[in-house]
Amino acid sequence: QVQVVDSGGGLVQAGGSLRLSCVISGRSVGNNPMGWFRQAPGKEREFVAGIAWSAIDYADSVKGRFTISRDNAKNTMYLQMNSLKPEDTAVYYCAARQSWNNVVMRRAGQYAYWGQGTQVTVSS
């Protein structure tokens, strides 16, 4: 049984920062590709950032502002979000793939394990 727990969301003013965390436990999937997605009200879930063994990818909308990282020893992934904008407001989800490879996937359907989501609200 795999458990994914994401946390760290909150309310912040535009220009501020937040750091999201994602802890994965259970089966040995900690080294599998992982990603962050977000979903705003009335919109589809979208890719934000992903990390594989030696690959990292970002959505164009967050490049230069967000940084994804992971600590394999702690089975934890992070998303440092700086220079936040009101359009970053969404529920953010952590996800992990079921199998290992060294490719970051951008489609939500390619991830098997999901956190419960953490709300990020950026006020103007």
C-alpha positions as a printed NumPy array, in Angstrom:
array([[  0.   ,   0.   ,   0.   ],
       [  1.397,   3.369,  -1.05 ],
       [  0.519,   6.517,   0.825],
       [  1.18 ,  10.013,  -0.462],
       [  0.748,  12.975,   1.855],
       [  1.202,  16.516,   0.604],
       [  1.265,  19.605,   2.787],
       [  2.506,  23.164,   3.053],
       [ -0.22 ,  25.142,   1.358],
       [ -1.66 ,  28.347,   2.735],
       [ -2.621,  31.944,   2.087],
       [  0.084,  34.288,   0.887],
       [  0.233,  37.7  ,  -0.727],
       [  1.369,  38.143,  -4.299],
       [  5.141,  38.084,  -4.477],
       [  5.412,  35.815,  -1.47 ],
       [  6.731,  32.274,  -1.123],
       [  5.56 ,  28.869,   0.037],
       [  7.191,  25.465,   0.176],
       [  5.114,  22.365,  -0.413],
       [  6.183,  18.95 ,   0.837],
       [  5.188,  15.466,  -0.242],
       [  5.992,  12.356,   1.757],
       [  5.553,   8.969,   0.127],
       [  5.501,   5.716,   2.078],
       [  4.669,   2.095,   1.541],
       [  6.015,   0.202,  -1.441],
       [  9.435,   1.149,  -2.696],
       [  8.388,   3.913,  -5.089],
       [ 10.419,   6.689,  -3.541],
       [ 12.869,   6.743,  -6.469],
       [ 10.167,   6.711,  -9.142],
       [  9.369,   9.85 , -11.099],
       [  7.2  ,  12.24 ,  -9.156],
       [  5.368,  15.399,  -9.988],
       [  3.317,  18.318,  -8.8  ],
       [  0.002,  19.175, -10.412],
       [ -2.558,  21.843,  -9.624],
       [ -6.241,  22.372, -10.218],
       [ -8.027,  25.695, -10.017],
       [-11.827,  25.917,  -9.718],
       [-13.492,  25.176, -13.029],
       [-10.237,  24.148, -14.677],
       [ -8.56 ,  20.874, -15.504],
       [ -5.699,  19.52 , -13.47 ],
       [ -2.449,  20.758, -14.953],
       [  1.195,  19.797, -14.723],
       [  3.382,  22.116, -12.664],
       [  6.733,  20.366, -12.23 ],
       [  8.199,  16.892, -12.283],
       [ 11.374,  15.144, -11.227],
       [ 12.894,  11.823, -12.232],
       [ 16.278,  10.313, -11.391],
       [ 18.261,  12.92 , -13.321],
       [ 15.566,  14.889, -15.108],
       [ 13.5  ,  17.891, -14.105],
       [ 10.77 ,  19.635, -16.028],
       [  8.592,  22.673, -15.379],
       [  5.488,  24.138, -16.905],
       [  6.295,  27.354, -18.73 ],
       [  4.049,  29.294, -16.362],
       [  6.249,  28.509, -13.349],
       [  9.749,  28.377, -14.83 ],
       [ 12.132,  30.63 , -12.97 ],
       [  9.786,  30.926,  -9.99 ],
       [  9.271,  27.352,  -8.76 ],
       [ 11.923,  24.794,  -7.853],
       [ 11.272,  21.082,  -7.448],
       [ 13.579,  18.859,  -5.43 ],
       [ 13.581,  15.551,  -3.603],
       [ 15.325,  13.897,  -0.685],
       [ 15.358,  10.193,  -1.501],
       [ 16.615,   9.287,   1.965],
       [ 13.462,  10.804,   3.412],
       [ 11.132,   9.765,   0.555],
       [ 10.141,  13.399,   0.356],
       [  9.649,  15.776,  -2.539],
       [  9.439,  19.545,  -2.298],
       [  8.145,  22.431,  -4.366],
       [  9.618,  25.807,  -3.484],
       [  7.328,  28.48 ,  -4.879],
       [  8.615,  32.035,  -5.097],
       [  7.207,  35.218,  -6.629],
       [  3.722,  33.8  ,  -6.317],
       [  0.943,  35.282,  -8.417],
       [ -2.835,  35.243,  -7.942],
       [ -3.089,  32.918, -10.951],
       [ -1.088,  30.33 ,  -8.994],
       [ -4.103,  29.881,  -6.713],
       [ -5.199,  26.244,  -6.863],
       [ -5.216,  22.954,  -5.032],
       [ -1.773,  21.435,  -5.478],
       [ -1.373,  17.666,  -5.723],
       [  1.689,  15.49 ,  -5.379],
       [  1.852,  12.377,  -7.537],
       [  4.174,   9.418,  -8.067],
       [  4.508,   6.961, -10.916],
       [  4.113,   3.256, -10.373],
       [  7.332,   2.228, -12.078],
       [ 10.831,   3.591, -12.438],
       [ 12.252,   5.373, -15.429],
       [ 14.195,   8.56 , -15.997],
       [ 11.52 ,  10.524, -17.8  ],
       [  9.289,  13.255, -16.441],
       [  5.711,  12.742, -17.623],
       [  3.316,  15.664, -17.898],
       [ -0.021,  13.85 , -18.121],
       [ -1.882,  13.214, -14.875],
       [ -3.062,   9.837, -16.144],
       [  0.51 ,   8.581, -16.129],
       [  0.744,   8.837, -12.352],
       [ -0.64 ,   6.072, -10.14 ],
       [ -0.396,   7.503,  -6.644],
       [ -1.801,  10.839,  -5.511],
       [ -1.851,  12.978,  -2.411],
       [ -5.013,  14.506,  -1.039],
       [ -4.094,  18.006,  -2.207],
       [ -3.123,  21.182,  -0.406],
       [ -4.724,  24.566,  -1.047],
       [ -2.568,  27.462,  -2.168],
       [ -4.234,  30.861,  -2.24 ],
       [ -2.402,  33.957,  -3.468],
       [ -4.042,  37.285,  -2.783],
       [ -3.439,  40.356,  -4.917]])
